[in-house]
Short mmCIF file of C-alpha atoms in Angstrom, two decimals:
data_model
loop_
_atom_site.label_atom_id
_atom_site.label_comp_id
_atom_site.label_asym_id
_atom_site.label_seq_id
_atom_site.Cartn_x
_atom_site.Cartn_y
_atom_site.Cartn_z
CA MET A 1 23.14 -33.12 3.94
CA SER A 2 24.25 -32.27 0.32
CA VAL A 3 21.07 -30.48 -0.19
CA VAL A 4 21.58 -28.17 2.78
CA LEU A 5 25.25 -27.63 1.89
CA GLN A 6 24.14 -26.66 -1.66
CA GLY A 7 21.51 -24.35 -0.22
CA LEU A 8 24.06 -22.63 2.20
CA GLY A 9 26.57 -22.33 -0.72
CA ALA A 10 23.85 -20.47 -2.87
CA PHE A 11 22.83 -18.23 0.02
CA PHE A 12 26.54 -17.31 0.57
CA LEU A 13 27.30 -16.86 -3.18
CA SER A 14 24.32 -14.63 -3.65
CA MET A 15 25.44 -12.67 -0.65
CA VAL A 16 28.99 -12.18 -1.76
CA LEU A 17 27.77 -11.17 -5.38
CA ALA A 18 25.44 -8.57 -3.87
CA VAL A 19 28.04 -7.05 -1.61
CA PHE A 20 30.76 -6.74 -4.42
CA ALA A 21 29.96 -7.46 -7.97
CA GLN A 22 26.28 -6.61 -7.73
CA ASN A 23 26.65 -3.68 -5.26
CA ALA A 24 23.23 -1.86 -4.88
CA VAL A 25 24.83 1.41 -5.12
CA LEU A 26 28.01 1.12 -7.27
CA SER A 27 26.86 -1.28 -9.80
CA ARG A 28 23.06 -0.74 -9.81
CA ALA A 29 22.65 2.83 -8.82
CA LEU A 30 20.03 2.02 -6.24
CA GLY A 31 19.57 4.37 -3.34
CA VAL A 32 22.17 6.86 -4.63
CA SER A 33 20.08 9.90 -4.01
CA ARG A 34 19.68 8.84 -0.23
CA LEU A 35 23.30 7.88 0.09
CA VAL A 36 24.53 11.25 -0.99
CA LYS A 37 22.17 12.98 1.22
CA LEU A 38 23.30 10.71 4.11
CA VAL A 39 26.86 11.59 3.51
CA MET A 40 26.39 15.42 2.90
CA ASP A 41 24.17 15.73 6.05
CA GLY A 42 26.56 13.57 8.19
CA GLU A 43 23.74 11.42 9.37
CA ASN A 44 24.20 8.06 11.14
CA PHE A 45 25.29 5.52 8.44
CA ALA A 46 25.03 2.38 10.74
CA ARG A 47 21.43 3.23 11.82
CA PHE A 48 20.15 3.79 8.27
CA ALA A 49 22.10 0.76 6.69
CA GLY A 50 21.00 -1.58 9.80
CA LEU A 51 17.43 -0.65 9.32
CA LEU A 52 17.62 -1.01 5.45
CA THR A 53 19.13 -4.45 5.81
CA LEU A 54 16.59 -5.60 8.46
CA VAL A 55 13.57 -4.42 6.24
CA GLN A 56 15.02 -6.15 3.12
CA LEU A 57 15.41 -9.43 5.15
CA LEU A 58 11.74 -9.18 6.38
CA CYS A 59 10.40 -8.36 2.90
CA VAL A 60 12.13 -11.32 1.18
CA PRO A 61 9.78 -14.11 2.05
CA MET A 62 6.60 -11.98 1.51
CA ALA A 63 7.99 -10.82 -1.84
CA TYR A 64 9.07 -14.51 -2.88
CA TYR A 65 5.84 -16.03 -2.03
CA ALA A 66 3.77 -13.13 -3.50
CA ASN A 67 5.74 -13.44 -6.72
CA GLY A 68 4.82 -17.26 -6.69
CA LEU A 69 1.10 -16.25 -6.44
CA LEU A 70 1.52 -14.01 -9.50
CA ALA A 71 3.22 -16.48 -11.48
CA ASN A 72 -0.06 -17.36 -13.71
CA PHE A 73 -1.35 -13.74 -13.65
CA ALA A 74 -1.05 -12.18 -17.16
CA GLN A 75 -0.22 -8.67 -15.97
CA ARG A 76 2.32 -9.57 -13.28
CA SER A 77 4.94 -7.24 -14.49
CA ALA A 78 2.61 -4.32 -13.96
CA VAL A 79 1.46 -5.54 -10.55
CA ARG A 80 4.77 -6.64 -9.12
CA PRO A 81 6.14 -3.27 -8.06
CA LEU A 82 2.89 -2.56 -6.22
CA VAL A 83 3.33 -6.14 -4.36
CA MET A 84 6.88 -5.06 -3.45
CA VAL A 85 5.79 -1.83 -1.89
CA LEU A 86 3.17 -3.41 0.08
CA ALA A 87 5.68 -6.14 1.33
CA ALA A 88 7.97 -3.27 2.25
CA GLY A 89 5.07 -1.48 4.24
CA ALA A 90 4.33 -4.75 6.01
CA SER A 91 7.94 -5.15 6.81
CA MET A 92 8.03 -1.58 8.13
CA GLY A 93 5.08 -2.31 10.38
CA ILE A 94 6.82 -5.31 11.81
CA VAL A 95 10.08 -3.45 12.63
CA TRP A 96 8.08 -0.52 13.98
CA LEU A 97 6.02 -2.78 16.40
CA GLY A 98 9.11 -4.69 17.25
CA PHE A 99 11.13 -1.71 18.37
CA SER A 100 8.40 0.22 19.84
CA LYS A 101 6.79 -2.57 21.95
CA LEU A 102 9.84 -4.70 22.72
CA VAL A 103 12.75 -2.49 22.93
CA LYS A 104 12.93 0.17 25.69
CA ALA A 105 15.89 2.29 24.96
CA PRO A 106 16.26 6.04 24.66
CA TRP A 107 17.54 5.70 21.15
CA VAL A 108 14.42 4.05 19.85
CA PRO A 109 12.56 7.20 18.80
CA GLU A 110 15.48 8.28 16.71
CA MET A 111 15.89 4.94 15.04
CA LEU A 112 12.03 4.84 14.33
CA SER A 113 12.30 8.37 12.67
CA ALA A 114 14.62 6.89 10.14
CA LEU A 115 12.61 3.85 9.35
CA PRO A 116 10.28 5.27 6.67
CA LEU A 117 13.42 6.43 4.66
CA ALA A 118 15.24 3.12 5.23
CA THR A 119 11.96 1.28 3.87
CA PHE A 120 10.56 3.15 0.95
CA ASN A 121 13.65 3.77 -1.21
CA CYS A 122 14.92 2.31 -4.45
CA ALA A 123 17.64 0.29 -2.69
CA VAL A 124 15.03 -1.84 -1.02
CA LEU A 125 12.59 -2.11 -3.69
CA GLY A 126 15.16 -2.54 -6.46
CA ALA A 127 16.89 -5.41 -4.49
CA LEU A 128 13.49 -7.21 -4.07
CA LEU A 129 12.58 -6.65 -7.73
CA VAL A 130 16.00 -8.02 -8.76
CA THR A 131 15.34 -11.20 -6.59
CA VAL A 132 11.97 -11.97 -8.14
CA THR A 133 12.80 -11.10 -11.79
CA GLN A 134 15.92 -13.30 -11.72
CA SER A 135 13.97 -16.19 -10.19
CA TYR A 136 16.16 -16.76 -7.15
CA THR A 137 15.28 -19.34 -4.81
CA LEU A 138 14.37 -18.46 -1.09
CA LEU A 139 17.70 -18.88 0.17
CA GLN A 140 19.29 -16.98 -2.54
CA SER A 141 16.90 -14.13 -2.23
CA PHE A 142 17.85 -14.04 1.59
CA GLY A 143 21.51 -13.96 0.59
CA PHE A 144 20.98 -11.20 -1.91
CA ALA A 145 19.16 -9.28 0.53
CA LEU A 146 21.54 -9.41 3.19
CA GLY A 147 24.47 -8.72 0.76
CA SER A 148 22.71 -5.87 -0.62
CA GLY A 149 22.39 -4.36 2.77
CA ILE A 150 25.97 -5.07 3.74
CA GLY A 151 27.01 -3.52 0.14
CA TYR A 152 24.96 -0.45 0.82
CA ALA A 153 26.71 -0.07 4.28
CA GLY A 154 30.03 -0.43 2.56
CA ALA A 155 29.28 2.03 -0.05
CA LEU A 156 28.08 4.51 2.66
CA ALA A 157 31.36 3.94 4.50
CA VAL A 158 33.56 4.51 1.35
CA VAL A 159 31.85 7.59 0.31
CA GLY A 160 31.75 9.07 3.90
CA GLN A 161 35.46 8.57 4.17
CA ALA A 162 36.02 10.11 0.91
CA GLN A 163 33.89 13.03 1.70
CA GLU A 164 36.58 14.29 4.20
CA ARG A 165 39.28 14.02 1.68
CA LEU A 166 37.29 15.65 -1.13
CA ASN A 167 36.69 18.79 0.97
CA ASN A 168 39.99 20.52 0.24
CA SER A 169 41.21 23.58 -1.54
CA GLU A 170 42.80 21.87 -4.56
CA ILE A 171 39.41 20.98 -5.87
CA PRO A 172 37.91 23.76 -8.15
CA ALA A 173 35.15 25.67 -6.15
CA SER A 174 32.55 24.65 -8.69
CA PHE A 175 33.15 21.01 -8.19
CA ARG A 176 33.10 20.88 -4.44
CA GLY A 177 30.23 19.27 -2.53
CA LEU A 178 27.86 17.29 -4.55
CA PRO A 179 29.65 17.60 -7.98
CA ILE A 180 32.78 15.84 -6.76
CA THR A 181 31.00 13.35 -4.78
CA LEU A 182 28.98 12.20 -7.93
CA VAL A 183 32.06 12.14 -9.96
CA TYR A 184 33.78 9.95 -7.20
CA LEU A 185 30.77 7.63 -7.26
CA GLY A 186 30.99 7.39 -10.88
CA ILE A 187 34.59 6.25 -10.84
CA LEU A 188 33.86 3.69 -8.16
CA ALA A 189 30.86 2.46 -10.22
CA LEU A 190 33.15 2.02 -13.27
CA ALA A 191 35.76 0.11 -11.26
CA ILE A 192 33.03 -2.34 -9.81
CA TYR A 193 31.58 -2.59 -13.46
CA GLY A 194 34.95 -3.66 -14.60
CA PHE A 195 35.27 -6.11 -11.66
CA THR A 196 32.28 -7.92 -12.89
CA GLY A 197 34.03 -8.85 -16.18
CA HIS A 198 32.70 -6.02 -18.42
CA MET A 199 35.21 -4.33 -20.68
CA VAL A 200 34.97 -0.72 -22.30
CA VAL A 201 34.64 -1.11 -26.02
CA ILE A 202 36.48 1.57 -27.96
#
């Protein structure tokens, strides 16, 4: 019983750390370019973040066991990114088949059109590489993947809400749009960086 509780504790701790202290966007800058494009174009945040989280969760066991097979391979650091891309591709195939064969709804084609972008981006691949390079257990990897997806969704929501306030006449014309969004993301990233216990050395 204690082993199960310890495993669940590791899962939830990894998830909470990934949501806040190790936020994929705000502390690791993973998927920033896609996040900015989503916000600027006004695309569906929930759909993209949901697909990204689902793909990450499906990738985790493949990446974990593939990394175990590479443990004794001398060039594993060079091969590892390719293995993560293959795991992401396999996960995309599973999601594609699952939605196209099992779900009969009018929103499925629109959902599937966003799937490649939600699969092959540095938010997914970066989270996978973090789990394998940090030698996380399988439960910790699942927790980190889930937390990364939730954290990415949270960053999307925060930046999306801010975008409405950042479009005003008080901001100089040269800073409107992308520049002020990047400045805002930078300030948020510094706040998260400080939240993890880092201090600015003067």
